[in-house]
mmCIF file of C-alpha atoms in Angstrom:
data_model
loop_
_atom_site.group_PDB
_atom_site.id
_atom_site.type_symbol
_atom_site.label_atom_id
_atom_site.label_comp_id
_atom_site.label_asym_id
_atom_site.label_seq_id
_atom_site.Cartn_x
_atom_site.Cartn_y
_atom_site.Cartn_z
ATOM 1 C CA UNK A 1 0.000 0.000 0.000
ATOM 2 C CA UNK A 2 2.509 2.382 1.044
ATOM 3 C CA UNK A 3 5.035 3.450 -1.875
ATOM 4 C CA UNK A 4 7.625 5.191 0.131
ATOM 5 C CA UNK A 5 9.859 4.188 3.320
ATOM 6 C CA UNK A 6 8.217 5.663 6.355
ATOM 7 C CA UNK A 7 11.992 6.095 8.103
ATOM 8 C CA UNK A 8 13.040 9.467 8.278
ATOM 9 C CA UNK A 9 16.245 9.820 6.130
ATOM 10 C CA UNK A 10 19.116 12.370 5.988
ATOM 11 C CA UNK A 11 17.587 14.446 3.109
ATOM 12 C CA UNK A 12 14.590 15.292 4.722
ATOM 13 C CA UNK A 13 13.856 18.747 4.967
ATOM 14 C CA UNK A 14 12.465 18.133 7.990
ATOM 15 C CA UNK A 15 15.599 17.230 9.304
ATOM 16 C CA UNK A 16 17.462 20.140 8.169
ATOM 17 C CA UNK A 17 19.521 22.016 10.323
ATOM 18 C CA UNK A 18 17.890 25.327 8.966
ATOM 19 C CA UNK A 19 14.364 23.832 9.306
ATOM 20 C CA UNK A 20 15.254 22.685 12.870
ATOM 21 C CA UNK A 21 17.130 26.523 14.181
ATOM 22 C CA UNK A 22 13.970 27.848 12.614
ATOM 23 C CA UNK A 23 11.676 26.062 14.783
ATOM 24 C CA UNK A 24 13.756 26.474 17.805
ATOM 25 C CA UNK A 25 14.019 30.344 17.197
ATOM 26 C CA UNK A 26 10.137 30.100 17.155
ATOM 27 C CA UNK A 27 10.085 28.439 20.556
ATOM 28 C CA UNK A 28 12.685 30.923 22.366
ATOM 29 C CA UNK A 29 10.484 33.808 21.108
ATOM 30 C CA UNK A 30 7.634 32.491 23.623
ATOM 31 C CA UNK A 31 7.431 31.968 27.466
ATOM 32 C CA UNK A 32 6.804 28.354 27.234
ATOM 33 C CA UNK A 33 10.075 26.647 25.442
ATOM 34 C CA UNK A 34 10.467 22.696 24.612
ATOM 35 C CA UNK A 35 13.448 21.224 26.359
ATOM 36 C CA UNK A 36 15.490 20.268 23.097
ATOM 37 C CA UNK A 37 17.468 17.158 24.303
ATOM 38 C CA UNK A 38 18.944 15.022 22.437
ATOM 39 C CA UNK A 39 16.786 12.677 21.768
ATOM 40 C CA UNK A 40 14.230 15.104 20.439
ATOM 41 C CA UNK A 41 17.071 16.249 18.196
ATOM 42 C CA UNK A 42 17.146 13.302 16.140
ATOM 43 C CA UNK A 43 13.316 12.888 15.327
ATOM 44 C CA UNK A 44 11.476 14.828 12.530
ATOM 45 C CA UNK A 45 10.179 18.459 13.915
ATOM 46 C CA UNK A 46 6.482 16.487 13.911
ATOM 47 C CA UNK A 47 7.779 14.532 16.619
ATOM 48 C CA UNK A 48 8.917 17.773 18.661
ATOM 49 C CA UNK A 49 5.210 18.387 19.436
ATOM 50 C CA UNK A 50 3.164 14.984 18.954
ATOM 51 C CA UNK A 51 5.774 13.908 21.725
ATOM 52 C CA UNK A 52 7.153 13.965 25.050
ATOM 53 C CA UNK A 53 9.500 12.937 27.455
ATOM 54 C CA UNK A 54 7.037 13.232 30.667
ATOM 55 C CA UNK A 55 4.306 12.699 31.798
ATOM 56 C CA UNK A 56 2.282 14.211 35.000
ATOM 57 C CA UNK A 57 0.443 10.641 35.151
ATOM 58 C CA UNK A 58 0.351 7.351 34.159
ATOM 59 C CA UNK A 59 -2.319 4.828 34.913
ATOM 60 C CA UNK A 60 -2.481 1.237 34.922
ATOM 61 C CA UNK A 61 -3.677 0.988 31.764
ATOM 62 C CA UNK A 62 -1.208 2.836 29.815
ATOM 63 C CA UNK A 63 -3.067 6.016 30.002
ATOM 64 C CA UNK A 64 -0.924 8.865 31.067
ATOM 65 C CA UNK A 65 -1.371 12.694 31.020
ATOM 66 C CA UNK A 66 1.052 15.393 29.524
ATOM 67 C CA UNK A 67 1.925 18.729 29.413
ATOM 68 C CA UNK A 68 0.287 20.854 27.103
ATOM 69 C CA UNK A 69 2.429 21.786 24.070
ATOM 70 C CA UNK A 70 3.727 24.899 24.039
ATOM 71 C CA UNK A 71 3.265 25.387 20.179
ATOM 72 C CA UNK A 72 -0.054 27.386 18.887
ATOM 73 C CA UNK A 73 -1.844 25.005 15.847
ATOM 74 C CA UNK A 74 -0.985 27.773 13.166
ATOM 75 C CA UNK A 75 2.511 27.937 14.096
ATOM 76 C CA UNK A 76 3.275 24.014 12.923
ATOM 77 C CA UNK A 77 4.941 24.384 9.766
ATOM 78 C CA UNK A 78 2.487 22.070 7.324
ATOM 79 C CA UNK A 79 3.012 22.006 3.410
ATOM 80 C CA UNK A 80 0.890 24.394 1.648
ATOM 81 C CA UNK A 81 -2.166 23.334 0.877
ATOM 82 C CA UNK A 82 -2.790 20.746 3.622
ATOM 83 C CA UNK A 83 -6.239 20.695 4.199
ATOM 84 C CA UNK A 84 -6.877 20.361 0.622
ATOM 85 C CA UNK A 85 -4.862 17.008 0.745
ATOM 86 C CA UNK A 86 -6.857 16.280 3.551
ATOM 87 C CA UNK A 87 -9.723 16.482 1.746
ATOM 88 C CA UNK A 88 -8.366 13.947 -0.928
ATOM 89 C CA UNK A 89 -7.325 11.468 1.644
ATOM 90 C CA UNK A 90 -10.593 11.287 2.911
ATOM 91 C CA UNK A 91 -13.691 11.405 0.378
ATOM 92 C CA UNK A 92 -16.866 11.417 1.751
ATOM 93 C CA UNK A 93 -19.820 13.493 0.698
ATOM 94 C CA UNK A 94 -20.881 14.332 3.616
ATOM 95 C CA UNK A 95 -17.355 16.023 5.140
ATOM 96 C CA UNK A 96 -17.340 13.922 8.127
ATOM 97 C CA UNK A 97 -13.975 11.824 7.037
ATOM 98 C CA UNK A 98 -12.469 15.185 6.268
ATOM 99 C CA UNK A 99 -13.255 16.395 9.919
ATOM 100 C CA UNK A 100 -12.747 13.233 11.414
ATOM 101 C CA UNK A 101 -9.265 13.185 9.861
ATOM 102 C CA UNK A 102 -8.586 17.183 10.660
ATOM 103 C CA UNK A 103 -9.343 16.798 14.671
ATOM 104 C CA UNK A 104 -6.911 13.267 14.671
ATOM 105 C CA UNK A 105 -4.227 15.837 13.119
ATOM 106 C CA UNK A 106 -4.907 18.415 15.563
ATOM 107 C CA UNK A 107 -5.306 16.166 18.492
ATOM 108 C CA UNK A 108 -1.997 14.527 17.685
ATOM 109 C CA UNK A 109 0.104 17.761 18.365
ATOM 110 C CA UNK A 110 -2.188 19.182 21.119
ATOM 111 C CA UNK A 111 -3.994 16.491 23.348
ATOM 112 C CA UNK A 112 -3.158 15.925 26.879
ATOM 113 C CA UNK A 113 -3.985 12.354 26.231
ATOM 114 C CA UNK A 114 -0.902 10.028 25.528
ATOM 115 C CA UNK A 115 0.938 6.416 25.687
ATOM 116 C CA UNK A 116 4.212 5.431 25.784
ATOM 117 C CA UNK A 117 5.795 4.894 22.858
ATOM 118 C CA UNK A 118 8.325 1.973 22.913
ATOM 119 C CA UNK A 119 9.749 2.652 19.369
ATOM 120 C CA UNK A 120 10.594 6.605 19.907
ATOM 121 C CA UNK A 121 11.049 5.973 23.780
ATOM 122 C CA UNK A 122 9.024 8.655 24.359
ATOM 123 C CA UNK A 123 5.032 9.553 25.320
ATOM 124 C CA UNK A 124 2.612 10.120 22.056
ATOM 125 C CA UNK A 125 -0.144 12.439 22.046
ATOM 126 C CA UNK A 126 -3.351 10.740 21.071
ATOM 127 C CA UNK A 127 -6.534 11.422 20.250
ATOM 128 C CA UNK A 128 -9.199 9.986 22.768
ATOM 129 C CA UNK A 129 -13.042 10.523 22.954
ATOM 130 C CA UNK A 130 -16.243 8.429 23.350
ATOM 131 C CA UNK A 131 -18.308 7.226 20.119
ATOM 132 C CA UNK A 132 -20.572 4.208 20.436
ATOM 133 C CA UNK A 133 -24.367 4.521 21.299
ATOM 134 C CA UNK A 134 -24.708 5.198 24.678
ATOM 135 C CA UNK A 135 -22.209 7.701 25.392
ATOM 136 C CA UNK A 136 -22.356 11.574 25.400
ATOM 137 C CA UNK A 137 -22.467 12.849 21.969
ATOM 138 C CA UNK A 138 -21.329 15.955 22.905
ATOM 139 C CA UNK A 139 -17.808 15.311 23.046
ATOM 140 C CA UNK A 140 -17.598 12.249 21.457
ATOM 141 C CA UNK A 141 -15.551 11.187 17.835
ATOM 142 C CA UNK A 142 -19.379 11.012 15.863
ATOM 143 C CA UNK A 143 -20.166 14.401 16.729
ATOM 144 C CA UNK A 144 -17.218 16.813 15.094
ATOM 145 C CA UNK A 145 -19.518 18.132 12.195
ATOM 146 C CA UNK A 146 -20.317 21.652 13.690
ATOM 147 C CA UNK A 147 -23.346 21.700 13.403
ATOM 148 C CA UNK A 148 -24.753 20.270 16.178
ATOM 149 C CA UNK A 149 -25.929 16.386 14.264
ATOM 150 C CA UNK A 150 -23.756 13.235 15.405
ATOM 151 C CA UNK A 151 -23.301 10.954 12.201
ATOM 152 C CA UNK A 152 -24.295 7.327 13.196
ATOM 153 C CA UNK A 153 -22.228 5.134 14.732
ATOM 154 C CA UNK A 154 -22.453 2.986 11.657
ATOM 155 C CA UNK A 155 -20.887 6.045 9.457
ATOM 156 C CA UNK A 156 -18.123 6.407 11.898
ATOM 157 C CA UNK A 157 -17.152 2.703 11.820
ATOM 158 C CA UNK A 158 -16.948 3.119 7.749
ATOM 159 C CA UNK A 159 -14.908 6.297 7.837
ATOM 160 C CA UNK A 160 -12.552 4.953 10.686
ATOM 161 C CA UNK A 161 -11.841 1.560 8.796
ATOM 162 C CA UNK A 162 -11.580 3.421 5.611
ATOM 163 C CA UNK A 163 -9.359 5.527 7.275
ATOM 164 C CA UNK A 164 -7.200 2.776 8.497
ATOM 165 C CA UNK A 165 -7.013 0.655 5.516
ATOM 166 C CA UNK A 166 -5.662 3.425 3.613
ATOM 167 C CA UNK A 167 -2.898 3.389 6.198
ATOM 168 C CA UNK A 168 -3.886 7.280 7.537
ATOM 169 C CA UNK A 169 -4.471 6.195 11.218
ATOM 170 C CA UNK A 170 -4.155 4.106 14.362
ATOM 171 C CA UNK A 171 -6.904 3.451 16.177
ATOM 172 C CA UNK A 172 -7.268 1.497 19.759
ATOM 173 C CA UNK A 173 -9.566 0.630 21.958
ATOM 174 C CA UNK A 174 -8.583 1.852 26.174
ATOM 175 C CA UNK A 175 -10.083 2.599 29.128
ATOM 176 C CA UNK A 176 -10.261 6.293 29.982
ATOM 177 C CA UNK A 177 -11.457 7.896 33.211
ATOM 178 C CA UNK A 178 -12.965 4.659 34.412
ATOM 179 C CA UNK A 179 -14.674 4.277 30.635
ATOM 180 C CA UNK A 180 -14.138 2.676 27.207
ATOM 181 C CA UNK A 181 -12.808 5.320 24.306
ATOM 182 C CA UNK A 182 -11.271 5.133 20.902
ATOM 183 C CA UNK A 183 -7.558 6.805 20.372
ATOM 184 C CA UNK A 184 -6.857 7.858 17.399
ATOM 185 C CA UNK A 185 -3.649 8.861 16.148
ATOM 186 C CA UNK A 186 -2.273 9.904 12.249
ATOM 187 C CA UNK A 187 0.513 7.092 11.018
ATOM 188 C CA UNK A 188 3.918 8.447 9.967
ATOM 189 C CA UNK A 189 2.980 7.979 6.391
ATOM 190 C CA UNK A 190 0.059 10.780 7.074
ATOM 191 C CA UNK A 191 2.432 12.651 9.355
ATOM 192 C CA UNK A 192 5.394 12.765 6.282
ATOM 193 C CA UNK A 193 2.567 13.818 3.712
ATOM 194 C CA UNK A 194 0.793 17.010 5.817
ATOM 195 C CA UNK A 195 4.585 18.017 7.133
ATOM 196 C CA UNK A 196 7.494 16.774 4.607
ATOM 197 C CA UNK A 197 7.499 19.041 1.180
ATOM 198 C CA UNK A 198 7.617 16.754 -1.744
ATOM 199 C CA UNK A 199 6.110 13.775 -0.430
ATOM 200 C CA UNK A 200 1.916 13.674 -1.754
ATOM 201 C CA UNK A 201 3.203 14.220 -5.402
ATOM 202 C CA UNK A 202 4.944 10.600 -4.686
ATOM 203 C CA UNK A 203 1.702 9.047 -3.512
ATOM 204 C CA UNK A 204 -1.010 11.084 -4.130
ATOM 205 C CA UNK A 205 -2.002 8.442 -6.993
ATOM 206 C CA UNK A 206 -2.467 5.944 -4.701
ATOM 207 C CA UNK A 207 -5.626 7.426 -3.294
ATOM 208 C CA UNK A 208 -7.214 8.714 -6.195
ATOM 209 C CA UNK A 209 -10.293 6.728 -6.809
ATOM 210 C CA UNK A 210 -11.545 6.815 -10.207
ATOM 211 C CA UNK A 211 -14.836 8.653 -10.804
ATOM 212 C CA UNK A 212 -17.670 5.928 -12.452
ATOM 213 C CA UNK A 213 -20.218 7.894 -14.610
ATOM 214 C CA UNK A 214 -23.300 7.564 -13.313
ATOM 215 C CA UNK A 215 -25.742 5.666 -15.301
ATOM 216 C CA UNK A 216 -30.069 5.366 -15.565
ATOM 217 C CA UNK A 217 -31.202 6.281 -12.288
ATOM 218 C CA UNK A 218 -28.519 7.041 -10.745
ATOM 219 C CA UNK A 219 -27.644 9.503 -13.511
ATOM 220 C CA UNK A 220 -31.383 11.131 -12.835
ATOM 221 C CA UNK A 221 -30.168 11.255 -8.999
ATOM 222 C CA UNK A 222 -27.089 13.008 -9.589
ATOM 223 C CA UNK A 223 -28.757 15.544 -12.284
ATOM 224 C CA UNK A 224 -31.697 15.968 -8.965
ATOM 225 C CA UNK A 225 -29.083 16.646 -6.544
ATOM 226 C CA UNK A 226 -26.920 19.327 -8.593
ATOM 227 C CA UNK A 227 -29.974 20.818 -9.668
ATOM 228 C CA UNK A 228 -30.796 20.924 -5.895
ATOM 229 C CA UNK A 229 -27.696 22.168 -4.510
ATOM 230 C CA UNK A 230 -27.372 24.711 -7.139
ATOM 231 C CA UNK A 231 -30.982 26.112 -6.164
ATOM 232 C CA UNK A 232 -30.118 25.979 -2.265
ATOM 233 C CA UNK A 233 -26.870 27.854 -2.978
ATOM 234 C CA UNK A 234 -28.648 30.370 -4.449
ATOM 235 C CA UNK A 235 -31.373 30.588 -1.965
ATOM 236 C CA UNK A 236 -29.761 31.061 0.711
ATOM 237 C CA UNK A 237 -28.030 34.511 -0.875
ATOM 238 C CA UNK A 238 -31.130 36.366 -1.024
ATOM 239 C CA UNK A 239 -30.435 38.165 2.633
ATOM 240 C CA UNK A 240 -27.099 39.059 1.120
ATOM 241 C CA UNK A 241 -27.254 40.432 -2.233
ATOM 242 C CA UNK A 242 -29.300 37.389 -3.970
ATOM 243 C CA UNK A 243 -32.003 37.743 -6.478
ATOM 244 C CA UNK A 244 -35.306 39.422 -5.679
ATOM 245 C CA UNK A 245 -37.561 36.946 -5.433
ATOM 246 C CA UNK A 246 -41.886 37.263 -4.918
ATOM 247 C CA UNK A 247 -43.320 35.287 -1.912
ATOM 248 C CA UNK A 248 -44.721 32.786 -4.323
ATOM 249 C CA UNK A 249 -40.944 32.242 -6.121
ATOM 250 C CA UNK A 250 -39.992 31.955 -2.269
ATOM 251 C CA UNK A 251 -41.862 29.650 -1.612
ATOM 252 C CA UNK A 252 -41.784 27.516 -4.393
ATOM 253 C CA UNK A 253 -38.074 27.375 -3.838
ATOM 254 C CA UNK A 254 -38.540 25.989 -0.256
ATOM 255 C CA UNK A 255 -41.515 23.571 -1.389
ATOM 256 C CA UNK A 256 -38.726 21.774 -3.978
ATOM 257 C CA UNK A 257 -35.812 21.551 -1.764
ATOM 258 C CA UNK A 258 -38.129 20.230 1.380
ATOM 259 C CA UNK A 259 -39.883 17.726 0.079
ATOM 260 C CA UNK A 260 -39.247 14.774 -1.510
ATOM 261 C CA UNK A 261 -39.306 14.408 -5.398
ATOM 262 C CA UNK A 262 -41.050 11.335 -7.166
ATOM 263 C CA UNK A 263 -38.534 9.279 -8.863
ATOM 264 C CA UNK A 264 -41.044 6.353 -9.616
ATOM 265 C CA UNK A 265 -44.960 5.310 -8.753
ATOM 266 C CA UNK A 266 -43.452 3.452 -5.741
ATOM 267 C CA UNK A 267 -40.030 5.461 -4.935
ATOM 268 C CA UNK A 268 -39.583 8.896 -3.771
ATOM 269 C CA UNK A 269 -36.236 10.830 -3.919
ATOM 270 C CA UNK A 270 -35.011 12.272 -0.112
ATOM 271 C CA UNK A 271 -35.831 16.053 0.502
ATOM 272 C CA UNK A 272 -32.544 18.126 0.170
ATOM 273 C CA UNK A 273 -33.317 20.141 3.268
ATOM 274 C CA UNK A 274 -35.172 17.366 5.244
ATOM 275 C CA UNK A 275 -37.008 18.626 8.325
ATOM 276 C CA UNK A 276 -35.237 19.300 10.978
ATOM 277 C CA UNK A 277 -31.791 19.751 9.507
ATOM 278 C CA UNK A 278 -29.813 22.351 9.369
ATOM 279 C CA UNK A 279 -30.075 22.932 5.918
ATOM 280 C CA UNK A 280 -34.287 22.815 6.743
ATOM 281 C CA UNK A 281 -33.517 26.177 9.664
ATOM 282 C CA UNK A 282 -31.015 27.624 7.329
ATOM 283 C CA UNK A 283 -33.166 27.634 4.143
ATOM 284 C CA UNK A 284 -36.737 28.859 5.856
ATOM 285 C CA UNK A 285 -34.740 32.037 7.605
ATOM 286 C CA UNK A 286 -32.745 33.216 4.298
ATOM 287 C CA UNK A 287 -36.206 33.134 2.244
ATOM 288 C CA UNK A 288 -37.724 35.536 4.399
ATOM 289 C CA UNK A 289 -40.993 32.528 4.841
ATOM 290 C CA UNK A 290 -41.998 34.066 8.513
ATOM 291 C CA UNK A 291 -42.325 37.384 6.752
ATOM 292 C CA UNK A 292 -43.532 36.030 3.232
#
């Protein structure tokens, strides 16, 4: 699966004296500094903030907790462009593999959450929250989509073994505060890609998925649904410089995204704002309907 050697080597930008004095003169700007010991030394600047040397506390089960990085988010030098490679490593209509995958990368540099990490000899920061049915969706992995709607826990199986097959994370099952969480953490491979210059052009092909055309019904679904989305990204203009429309256009507009659309005497196509989502709210206050 994986085209290139995930060891580090000598050529590595990332392993550049310049790249490394540069990152160091970032830290000895701040109050909070990392203690540059050897060992950090020899590990790609990733590793500087994804890992640690201590830990505060270190249960029975492996769990420990660690310091919080010194290192703001926007201050980790990623390639250009990263969260548009993100968005190719992880397809789904929807946008929940693309957040799913964006909060593991975050996580990984700023969670208090770690293990210990035979191979470096060092604590890893982890990503750890709740997701099966039952626990708190508030803070758990199937609700990260903003707005307020977990996706099932059926979706986030999918996305996570997706995710993992295409060798992009680790995932593991521990107990956490008394209670059973996933931890998630980006490989190296994914870790080389978002911070090493040079290295998606070298495997970018290997998760490219070739587009099928649709065909027969499906082809009258995806003609539906761009017709759809095109008329809901206009709609929802109006309050900001969209077209005038009359209260009948209005709601004409809301009647065709809201409910569903025969495909067939016996089949009916899904509403494109169903009620209740937030597309539903969104659409209904940008056509003006309380006033129309």
């Amino acid at each position: 699966m994986q085209s290139i050697a995930i060891a580090e080597t000598k050529a590595s930008y990332l392993n550049s004296p310049k790249a490394k004095a540069a990152f160091k003169a970032y830290l000895n700007k701040g109050s909070a500094t990392v203690a540059l010991d050897d060992d950090l030394l020899t590990l790609p600047i990733w590793q500087w903030t994804s890992t640690t040397k201590t830990a505060s506390h270190e249960s029975d089960t492996g769990a420990a907790i660690l310091p919080k990085s010194p290192v703001p988010d926007d201050a980790l030098d990623r390639v250009s462009g990263w969260k548009t490679i993100l968005r190719r490593l992880a397809p789904d209509k929807r946008g929940y593999a693309f957040r799913l995958l964006r909060d593991v990368v975050f996580q990984h540099h700023h969670s208090t959450n770690g293990r210990w990490n035979d191979a470096l000899g060092r604590f890893e920061r982890w990503g750890v929250r709740p997701a099966y049915v039952g626990w708190p969706d508030h803070d758990g992995w199937r609700n990260i989509m903003g707005d307020g709607e977990a996706v099932s826990e059926a979706h986030f199986r999918r996305v996570k073994a997706d995710l993992r097959r295409r060798g992009l994370i680790e995932d593991e099952v521990h107990l956490w505060d008394g209670q059973t969480h996933v931890w998630i953490k980006p490989t190296p491979l994914l870790s080389r890609i978002l911070f090493e210059p040079g290295i998606w052009p070298t495997v970018q092909a290997q998760f490219t998925t070739p587009k099928k055309k649709p065909r027969g019904l499906s082809a009258r679904h995806a003609e539906i649904d761009a017709e759809q989305a095109a008329l809901y990204k206009d709609a929802i203009t109006i309050k900001t410089g969209g077209p005038v429309l009359s209260s009948d256009e209005r709601w004409a507009i809301w009647h065709r995204l809201t409910k569903p659309t025969p495909m067939s005497k016996r089949h009916n196509k899904t509403p494109f704002a169903p009620k209740g989502s937030s597309r539903y709210k969104l659409l209904y206050e940008r056509l003006g309907l309380q006033w129309a």
